[in-house]
Amino acid sequence: MTVLERAAAVAAEVRDPEMPMLTLADLGVLRDVRVEGDVVVASITPTYSGCPAMATMRDDLVHRLTDAGFARVEVRVVLEPAWSSDWITEHGRAALRDAGLSPPGPAPTVGGPIPLLLGPTRRVLTCPLCGSDRTERVSEFGSTACKALYRCTDCREPFDHVKEI
Amino acid sequence: MNDESVYDGLLGGDSSQWAFGTDFEDPLAGVDTTVPAGIDATELAVYCLMLGDDTLVLSQRLSEWCSRAPELEEDIALANFALDLLGQARLLLARAAAADPSIVPPLPEGSPVPAEDALAYFREAGQFRNVRMAEVPNGDFAHVVVRLLLFSIARLAVLQRLRGSADAVLAAVAAKGVKELAYHRDWAGRWFVTLALGTDESRRRLLTALEQLWPLHDELFTAHPIEKSLAAAVDPGEVRAEADAVLDQVLAVAEVERPEPIGTRGRTGRDGLHTEALSLMLAEMQVVARAHPMGLW
């Protein structure tokens, strides 16, 4: 295994602090890992402009790579292109479901005029707990910026839905 | 470290980090902040302050709603918008400081306060460049709905164009902001319609809030000379027609007549002319940071 492969493997296993069932790679936040001389450079992109988990993600990357024997680690921010929930991998979507969260549907397309939506956001979701498709929205804004709160009208359990963006 | 516990990182390690995730980071770490050729660095910095101060000040006003909204769901929504706008402010103030470090207020030697915080906490009201719509004190729930609708319609239109800015950092901040402003605007639009078509009392309050905020609406589209001259900027006057079309859509559904235009005269928030409310807000927002310019948070 080359140094780069080893560094990339360590970085890919670092987890999201808010949704620890997801690795940063599953979430699509880890954009690149490279070795520049004797420095491991990991690039991450914020999910939302104000995502408070960014500092923790950076620290976790530094700590995990340092613990794995890489003496010099640098974490860079990549702003462009902006993160999209479409970047959550299939593996990540399965991990969300296994943990009782509903993964996002396709993100709205960007570019062109943005239509004003005066009706409620409608989604057809599957309850990640019992599999029923009879769900209702409790709140479009949930425990973190990236989640909405839903409830299953069959098993009556509430669940988080990761929003499309 | 146990991957399943987010708190394990608190134990051991760097003792300067006294709580979860509170240490500073440069939101532009690793981003190329070279000012593009042909762009005046000071003008770019001031333009970033204008946009950044809008979002910083409005974010502060929105966060004052925390625990005060009529329903928990709306409380969370407002806190969410405040967080988005604060994130945009951090990027914009950091971009301003990187473009022209001379705009950052001087702090005692050895102060660990990063540039974005020096700009947020160590400037006087007269050095803020935000539009006055962002700073006026909160009123009732109708007031926050109307303010957010008017602001987010205008800001979304500006950011859509700013995605093509000659400054790659501004373009990237705008591309991210567009996604966020879109749902701020839709949330405010829905509540505007709900309150307008609700009870007599909700409609009365909505119309009162619109009447109170309307005199500040024109300023959202009144360009400062830098917004016209800077090649990396968007002249807000140029997006007025499309912003008006969106507002008219909401007004039509809400069965509310558009108020008579009220123009903007003389100096504006962009020039540093503010209402008394900004000083009072900043006094509260800045007091702790100013008392501890050597503080490490």
PDB file of N, CA and C in Angstrom, chain B residues 23-94:
ATOM      1  N   ASP B  23     -13.029  25.683  18.958  1.00  0.00           N
ATOM      2  CA  ASP B  23     -11.786  26.338  18.581  1.00  0.00           C
ATOM      3  C   ASP B  23     -11.940  27.014  17.218  1.00  0.00           C
ATOM      4  N   PHE B  24     -11.075  27.955  16.975  1.00  0.00           N
ATOM      5  CA  PHE B  24     -11.192  28.685  15.725  1.00  0.00           C
ATOM      6  C   PHE B  24     -10.658  27.880  14.557  1.00  0.00           C
ATOM      7  N   GLU B  25     -11.197  28.173  13.447  1.00  0.00           N
ATOM      8  CA  GLU B  25     -10.665  27.635  12.210  1.00  0.00           C
ATOM      9  C   GLU B  25     -10.839  28.748  11.199  1.00  0.00           C
ATOM     10  N   ASP B  26      -9.986  28.729  10.206  1.00  0.00           N
ATOM     11  CA  ASP B  26     -10.140  29.691   9.134  1.00  0.00           C
ATOM     12  C   ASP B  26     -11.128  29.102   8.143  1.00  0.00           C
ATOM     13  N   PRO B  27     -12.285  29.762   7.954  1.00  0.00           N
ATOM     14  CA  PRO B  27     -13.267  29.175   7.036  1.00  0.00           C
ATOM     15  C   PRO B  27     -12.760  29.142   5.591  1.00  0.00           C
ATOM     16  N   LEU B  28     -11.668  29.840   5.328  1.00  0.00           N
ATOM     17  CA  LEU B  28     -11.113  29.832   3.970  1.00  0.00           C
ATOM     18  C   LEU B  28      -9.754  29.127   3.936  1.00  0.00           C
ATOM     19  N   ALA B  29      -9.487  28.275   4.946  1.00  0.00           N
ATOM     20  CA  ALA B  29      -8.188  27.575   4.988  1.00  0.00           C
ATOM     21  C   ALA B  29      -7.953  26.805   3.694  1.00  0.00           C
ATOM     22  N   GLY B  30      -6.846  27.113   3.038  1.00  0.00           N
ATOM     23  CA  GLY B  30      -6.516  26.367   1.821  1.00  0.00           C
ATOM     24  C   GLY B  30      -7.170  26.899   0.555  1.00  0.00           C
ATOM     25  N   VAL B  31      -8.095  27.874   0.717  1.00  0.00           N
ATOM     26  CA  VAL B  31      -8.749  28.446  -0.470  1.00  0.00           C
ATOM     27  C   VAL B  31      -7.826  29.522  -1.061  1.00  0.00           C
ATOM     28  N   ASP B  32      -7.696  29.538  -2.373  1.00  0.00           N
ATOM     29  CA  ASP B  32      -6.871  30.555  -3.027  1.00  0.00           C
ATOM     30  C   ASP B  32      -7.583  31.905  -2.932  1.00  0.00           C
ATOM     31  N   THR B  33      -7.010  32.817  -2.125  1.00  0.00           N
ATOM     32  CA  THR B  33      -7.668  34.114  -1.932  1.00  0.00           C
ATOM     33  C   THR B  33      -6.950  35.235  -2.680  1.00  0.00           C
ATOM     34  N   THR B  34      -6.152  34.859  -3.669  1.00  0.00           N
ATOM     35  CA  THR B  34      -5.506  35.872  -4.500  1.00  0.00           C
ATOM     36  C   THR B  34      -6.575  36.745  -5.161  1.00  0.00           C
ATOM     37  N   VAL B  35      -6.380  38.040  -5.084  1.00  0.00           N
ATOM     38  CA  VAL B  35      -7.339  38.945  -5.733  1.00  0.00           C
ATOM     39  C   VAL B  35      -7.093  38.904  -7.244  1.00  0.00           C
ATOM     40  N   PRO B  36      -8.133  38.630  -8.039  1.00  0.00           N
ATOM     41  CA  PRO B  36      -7.919  38.516  -9.486  1.00  0.00           C
ATOM     42  C   PRO B  36      -7.373  39.817 -10.091  1.00  0.00           C
ATOM     43  N   ALA B  37      -6.633  39.671 -11.164  1.00  0.00           N
ATOM     44  CA  ALA B  37      -6.070  40.835 -11.850  1.00  0.00           C
ATOM     45  C   ALA B  37      -7.195  41.770 -12.294  1.00  0.00           C
ATOM     46  N   GLY B  38      -6.937  43.058 -12.148  1.00  0.00           N
ATOM     47  CA  GLY B  38      -7.937  44.029 -12.597  1.00  0.00           C
ATOM     48  C   GLY B  38      -8.994  44.350 -11.556  1.00  0.00           C
ATOM     49  N   ILE B  39      -8.941  43.667 -10.396  1.00  0.00           N
ATOM     50  CA  ILE B  39      -9.906  43.948  -9.330  1.00  0.00           C
ATOM     51  C   ILE B  39      -9.181  44.727  -8.242  1.00  0.00           C
ATOM     52  N   ASP B  40      -9.780  45.828  -7.803  1.00  0.00           N
ATOM     53  CA  ASP B  40      -9.181  46.625  -6.728  1.00  0.00           C
ATOM     54  C   ASP B  40      -9.411  45.900  -5.389  1.00  0.00           C
ATOM     55  N   ALA B  41      -8.313  45.569  -4.718  1.00  0.00           N
ATOM     56  CA  ALA B  41      -8.399  44.729  -3.515  1.00  0.00           C
ATOM     57  C   ALA B  41      -9.204  45.411  -2.416  1.00  0.00           C
ATOM     58  N   THR B  42      -9.005  46.720  -2.228  1.00  0.00           N
ATOM     59  CA  THR B  42      -9.736  47.412  -1.164  1.00  0.00           C
ATOM     60  C   THR B  42     -11.229  47.471  -1.480  1.00  0.00           C
ATOM     61  N   GLU B  43     -11.546  47.753  -2.743  1.00  0.00           N
ATOM     62  CA  GLU B  43     -12.968  47.778  -3.119  1.00  0.00           C
ATOM     63  C   GLU B  43     -13.601  46.397  -2.931  1.00  0.00           C
ATOM     64  N   LEU B  44     -12.860  45.366  -3.293  1.00  0.00           N
ATOM     65  CA  LEU B  44     -13.386  44.001  -3.123  1.00  0.00           C
ATOM     66  C   LEU B  44     -13.635  43.721  -1.645  1.00  0.00           C
ATOM     67  N   ALA B  45     -12.683  44.137  -0.797  1.00  0.00           N
ATOM     68  CA  ALA B  45     -12.828  43.917   0.645  1.00  0.00           C
ATOM     69  C   ALA B  45     -14.057  44.647   1.181  1.00  0.00           C
ATOM     70  N   VAL B  46     -14.229  45.897   0.746  1.00  0.00           N
ATOM     71  CA  VAL B  46     -15.376  46.671   1.236  1.00  0.00           C
ATOM     72  C   VAL B  46     -16.685  46.055   0.743  1.00  0.00           C
ATOM     73  N   TYR B  47     -16.691  45.580  -0.487  1.00  0.00           N
ATOM     74  CA  TYR B  47     -17.895  44.926  -1.017  1.00  0.00           C
ATOM     75  C   TYR B  47     -18.229  43.666  -0.206  1.00  0.00           C
ATOM     76  N   CYS B  48     -17.204  42.893   0.123  1.00  0.00           N
ATOM     77  CA  CYS B  48     -17.432  41.693   0.943  1.00  0.00           C
ATOM     78  C   CYS B  48     -17.964  42.072   2.320  1.00  0.00           C
ATOM     79  N   LEU B  49     -17.479  43.198   2.860  1.00  0.00           N
ATOM     80  CA  LEU B  49     -18.008  43.677   4.142  1.00  0.00           C
ATOM     81  C   LEU B  49     -19.490  44.034   4.011  1.00  0.00           C
ATOM     82  N   MET B  50     -19.858  44.663   2.915  1.00  0.00           N
ATOM     83  CA  MET B  50     -21.266  45.044   2.716  1.00  0.00           C
ATOM     84  C   MET B  50     -22.161  43.808   2.792  1.00  0.00           C
ATOM     85  N   LEU B  51     -21.823  42.819   1.979  1.00  0.00           N
ATOM     86  CA  LEU B  51     -22.649  41.604   1.951  1.00  0.00           C
ATOM     87  C   LEU B  51     -22.534  40.844   3.272  1.00  0.00           C
ATOM     88  N   GLY B  52     -21.318  40.807   3.825  1.00  0.00           N
ATOM     89  CA  GLY B  52     -21.096  40.066   5.066  1.00  0.00           C
ATOM     90  C   GLY B  52     -21.777  40.727   6.252  1.00  0.00           C
ATOM     91  N   ASP B  53     -21.753  42.056   6.306  1.00  0.00           N
ATOM     92  CA  ASP B  53     -22.414  42.761   7.407  1.00  0.00           C
ATOM     93  C   ASP B  53     -23.934  42.581   7.333  1.00  0.00           C
ATOM     94  N   ASP B  54     -24.483  42.571   6.130  1.00  0.00           N
ATOM     95  CA  ASP B  54     -25.927  42.293   5.984  1.00  0.00           C
ATOM     96  C   ASP B  54     -26.274  40.989   6.681  1.00  0.00           C
ATOM     97  N   THR B  55     -25.505  39.950   6.364  1.00  0.00           N
ATOM     98  CA  THR B  55     -25.857  38.627   6.888  1.00  0.00           C
ATOM     99  C   THR B  55     -25.495  38.508   8.373  1.00  0.00           C
ATOM    100  N   LEU B  56     -24.412  39.141   8.792  1.00  0.00           N
ATOM    101  CA  LEU B  56     -24.037  39.089  10.216  1.00  0.00           C
ATOM    102  C   LEU B  56     -25.105  39.755  11.080  1.00  0.00           C
ATOM    103  N   VAL B  57     -25.507  40.947  10.673  1.00  0.00           N
ATOM    104  CA  VAL B  57     -26.460  41.719  11.485  1.00  0.00           C
ATOM    105  C   VAL B  57     -27.833  41.050  11.471  1.00  0.00           C
ATOM    106  N   LEU B  58     -28.264  40.594  10.296  1.00  0.00           N
ATOM    107  CA  LEU B  58     -29.571  39.929  10.247  1.00  0.00           C
ATOM    108  C   LEU B  58     -29.524  38.604  11.015  1.00  0.00           C
ATOM    109  N   SER B  59     -28.393  37.925  10.948  1.00  0.00           N
ATOM    110  CA  SER B  59     -28.258  36.677  11.706  1.00  0.00           C
ATOM    111  C   SER B  59     -28.419  36.937  13.203  1.00  0.00           C
ATOM    112  N   GLN B  60     -27.822  38.020  13.665  1.00  0.00           N
ATOM    113  CA  GLN B  60     -27.931  38.376  15.089  1.00  0.00           C
ATOM    114  C   GLN B  60     -29.384  38.662  15.459  1.00  0.00           C
ATOM    115  N   ARG B  61     -30.077  39.412  14.588  1.00  0.00           N
ATOM    116  CA  ARG B  61     -31.495  39.701  14.852  1.00  0.00           C
ATOM    117  C   ARG B  61     -32.316  38.406  14.877  1.00  0.00           C
ATOM    118  N   LEU B  62     -32.036  37.510  13.936  1.00  0.00           N
ATOM    119  CA  LEU B  62     -32.801  36.256  13.889  1.00  0.00           C
ATOM    120  C   LEU B  62     -32.510  35.401  15.111  1.00  0.00           C
ATOM    121  N   SER B  63     -31.258  35.425  15.564  1.00  0.00           N
ATOM    122  CA  SER B  63     -30.943  34.570  16.710  1.00  0.00           C
ATOM    123  C   SER B  63     -31.553  35.127  17.994  1.00  0.00           C
ATOM    124  N   GLU B  64     -31.914  36.417  17.986  1.00  0.00           N
ATOM    125  CA  GLU B  64     -32.634  36.963  19.147  1.00  0.00           C
ATOM    126  C   GLU B  64     -34.017  36.314  19.296  1.00  0.00           C
ATOM    127  N   TRP B  65     -34.482  35.691  18.198  1.00  0.00           N
ATOM    128  CA  TRP B  65     -35.776  35.010  18.256  1.00  0.00           C
ATOM    129  C   TRP B  65     -35.694  33.667  18.973  1.00  0.00           C
ATOM    130  N   CYS B  66     -34.504  33.203  19.204  1.00  0.00           N
ATOM    131  CA  CYS B  66     -34.333  31.863  19.757  1.00  0.00           C
ATOM    132  C   CYS B  66     -35.080  31.738  21.085  1.00  0.00           C
ATOM    133  N   SER B  67     -35.951  30.766  21.158  1.00  0.00           N
ATOM    134  CA  SER B  67     -36.823  30.458  22.309  1.00  0.00           C
ATOM    135  C   SER B  67     -38.033  31.394  22.403  1.00  0.00           C
ATOM    136  N   ARG B  68     -38.221  32.275  21.410  1.00  0.00           N
ATOM    137  CA  ARG B  68     -39.340  33.222  21.483  1.00  0.00           C
ATOM    138  C   ARG B  68     -40.382  33.055  20.384  1.00  0.00           C
ATOM    139  N   ALA B  69     -40.139  32.152  19.440  1.00  0.00           N
ATOM    140  CA  ALA B  69     -41.080  32.003  18.325  1.00  0.00           C
ATOM    141  C   ALA B  69     -42.369  31.348  18.821  1.00  0.00           C
ATOM    142  N   PRO B  70     -43.469  31.548  18.072  1.00  0.00           N
ATOM    143  CA  PRO B  70     -44.757  31.029  18.546  1.00  0.00           C
ATOM    144  C   PRO B  70     -44.821  29.505  18.625  1.00  0.00           C
ATOM    145  N   GLU B  71     -44.010  28.813  17.839  1.00  0.00           N
ATOM    146  CA  GLU B  71     -44.005  27.350  17.870  1.00  0.00           C
ATOM    147  C   GLU B  71     -42.563  26.890  17.834  1.00  0.00           C
ATOM    148  N   LEU B  72     -42.321  25.729  18.401  1.00  0.00           N
ATOM    149  CA  LEU B  72     -40.961  25.192  18.426  1.00  0.00           C
ATOM    150  C   LEU B  72     -40.412  25.034  17.008  1.00  0.00           C
ATOM    151  N   GLU B  73     -41.262  24.568  16.082  1.00  0.00           N
ATOM    152  CA  GLU B  73     -40.801  24.327  14.709  1.00  0.00           C
ATOM    153  C   GLU B  73     -40.309  25.619  14.066  1.00  0.00           C
ATOM    154  N   GLU B  74     -41.021  26.715  14.336  1.00  0.00           N
ATOM    155  CA  GLU B  74     -40.625  27.991  13.722  1.00  0.00           C
ATOM    156  C   GLU B  74     -39.405  28.571  14.440  1.00  0.00           C
ATOM    157  N   ASP B  75     -39.304  28.275  15.718  1.00  0.00           N
ATOM    158  CA  ASP B  75     -38.119  28.678  16.467  1.00  0.00           C
ATOM    159  C   ASP B  75     -36.874  28.043  15.840  1.00  0.00           C
ATOM    160  N   ILE B  76     -36.994  26.761  15.533  1.00  0.00           N
ATOM    161  CA  ILE B  76     -35.856  26.045  14.932  1.00  0.00           C
ATOM    162  C   ILE B  76     -35.584  26.579  13.530  1.00  0.00           C
ATOM    163  N   ALA B  77     -36.649  26.881  12.798  1.00  0.00           N
ATOM    164  CA  ALA B  77     -36.474  27.418  11.445  1.00  0.00           C
ATOM    165  C   ALA B  77     -35.679  28.723  11.494  1.00  0.00           C
ATOM    166  N   LEU B  78     -36.060  29.617  12.408  1.00  0.00           N
ATOM    167  CA  LEU B  78     -35.374  30.914  12.483  1.00  0.00           C
ATOM    168  C   LEU B  78     -33.924  30.740  12.918  1.00  0.00           C
ATOM    169  N   ALA B  79     -33.687  29.819  13.845  1.00  0.00           N
ATOM    170  CA  ALA B  79     -32.303  29.567  14.282  1.00  0.00           C
ATOM    171  C   ALA B  79     -31.482  28.995  13.117  1.00  0.00           C
ATOM    172  N   ASN B  80     -32.142  28.163  12.311  1.00  0.00           N
ATOM    173  CA  ASN B  80     -31.498  27.605  11.132  1.00  0.00           C
ATOM    174  C   ASN B  80     -31.078  28.690  10.144  1.00  0.00           C
ATOM    175  N   PHE B  81     -31.988  29.637   9.884  1.00  0.00           N
ATOM    176  CA  PHE B  81     -31.669  30.728   8.953  1.00  0.00           C
ATOM    177  C   PHE B  81     -30.531  31.572   9.528  1.00  0.00           C
ATOM    178  N   ALA B  82     -30.602  31.814  10.847  1.00  0.00           N
ATOM    179  CA  ALA B  82     -29.548  32.603  11.492  1.00  0.00           C
ATOM    180  C   ALA B  82     -28.197  31.923  11.307  1.00  0.00           C
ATOM    181  N   LEU B  83     -28.183  30.609  11.428  1.00  0.00           N
ATOM    182  CA  LEU B  83     -26.929  29.859  11.281  1.00  0.00           C
ATOM    183  C   LEU B  83     -26.412  29.938   9.852  1.00  0.00           C
ATOM    184  N   ASP B  84     -27.307  29.775   8.890  1.00  0.00           N
ATOM    185  CA  ASP B  84     -26.892  29.887   7.477  1.00  0.00           C
ATOM    186  C   ASP B  84     -26.272  31.258   7.208  1.00  0.00           C
ATOM    187  N   LEU B  85     -26.957  32.306   7.694  1.00  0.00           N
ATOM    188  CA  LEU B  85     -26.481  33.668   7.420  1.00  0.00           C
ATOM    189  C   LEU B  85     -25.173  33.945   8.152  1.00  0.00           C
ATOM    190  N   LEU B  86     -25.025  33.372   9.350  1.00  0.00           N
ATOM    191  CA  LEU B  86     -23.776  33.540  10.082  1.00  0.00           C
ATOM    192  C   LEU B  86     -22.631  32.845   9.330  1.00  0.00           C
ATOM    193  N   GLY B  87     -22.919  31.681   8.785  1.00  0.00           N
ATOM    194  CA  GLY B  87     -21.904  30.972   8.004  1.00  0.00           C
ATOM    195  C   GLY B  87     -21.484  31.778   6.791  1.00  0.00           C
ATOM    196  N   GLN B  88     -22.475  32.382   6.122  1.00  0.00           N
ATOM    197  CA  GLN B  88     -22.152  33.230   4.964  1.00  0.00           C
ATOM    198  C   GLN B  88     -21.327  34.434   5.418  1.00  0.00           C
ATOM    199  N   ALA B  89     -21.698  35.002   6.578  1.00  0.00           N
ATOM    200  CA  ALA B  89     -20.968  36.170   7.090  1.00  0.00           C
ATOM    201  C   ALA B  89     -19.515  35.816   7.375  1.00  0.00           C
ATOM    202  N   ARG B  90     -19.292  34.655   7.970  1.00  0.00           N
ATOM    203  CA  ARG B  90     -17.907  34.253   8.282  1.00  0.00           C
ATOM    204  C   ARG B  90     -17.067  34.198   7.009  1.00  0.00           C
ATOM    205  N   LEU B  91     -17.628  33.565   5.984  1.00  0.00           N
ATOM    206  CA  LEU B  91     -16.890  33.435   4.730  1.00  0.00           C
ATOM    207  C   LEU B  91     -16.624  34.814   4.117  1.00  0.00           C
ATOM    208  N   LEU B  92     -17.638  35.672   4.157  1.00  0.00           N
ATOM    209  CA  LEU B  92     -17.500  36.987   3.518  1.00  0.00           C
ATOM    210  C   LEU B  92     -16.537  37.892   4.292  1.00  0.00           C
ATOM    211  N   LEU B  93     -16.615  37.858   5.625  1.00  0.00           N
ATOM    212  CA  LEU B  93     -15.682  38.685   6.400  1.00  0.00           C
ATOM    213  C   LEU B  93     -14.262  38.148   6.265  1.00  0.00           C
ATOM    214  N   ALA B  94     -14.116  36.827   6.239  1.00  0.00           N
ATOM    215  CA  ALA B  94     -12.781  36.256   6.053  1.00  0.00           C
ATOM    216  C   ALA B  94     -12.254  36.618   4.664  1.00  0.00           C
TER     217      ALA B  94
END
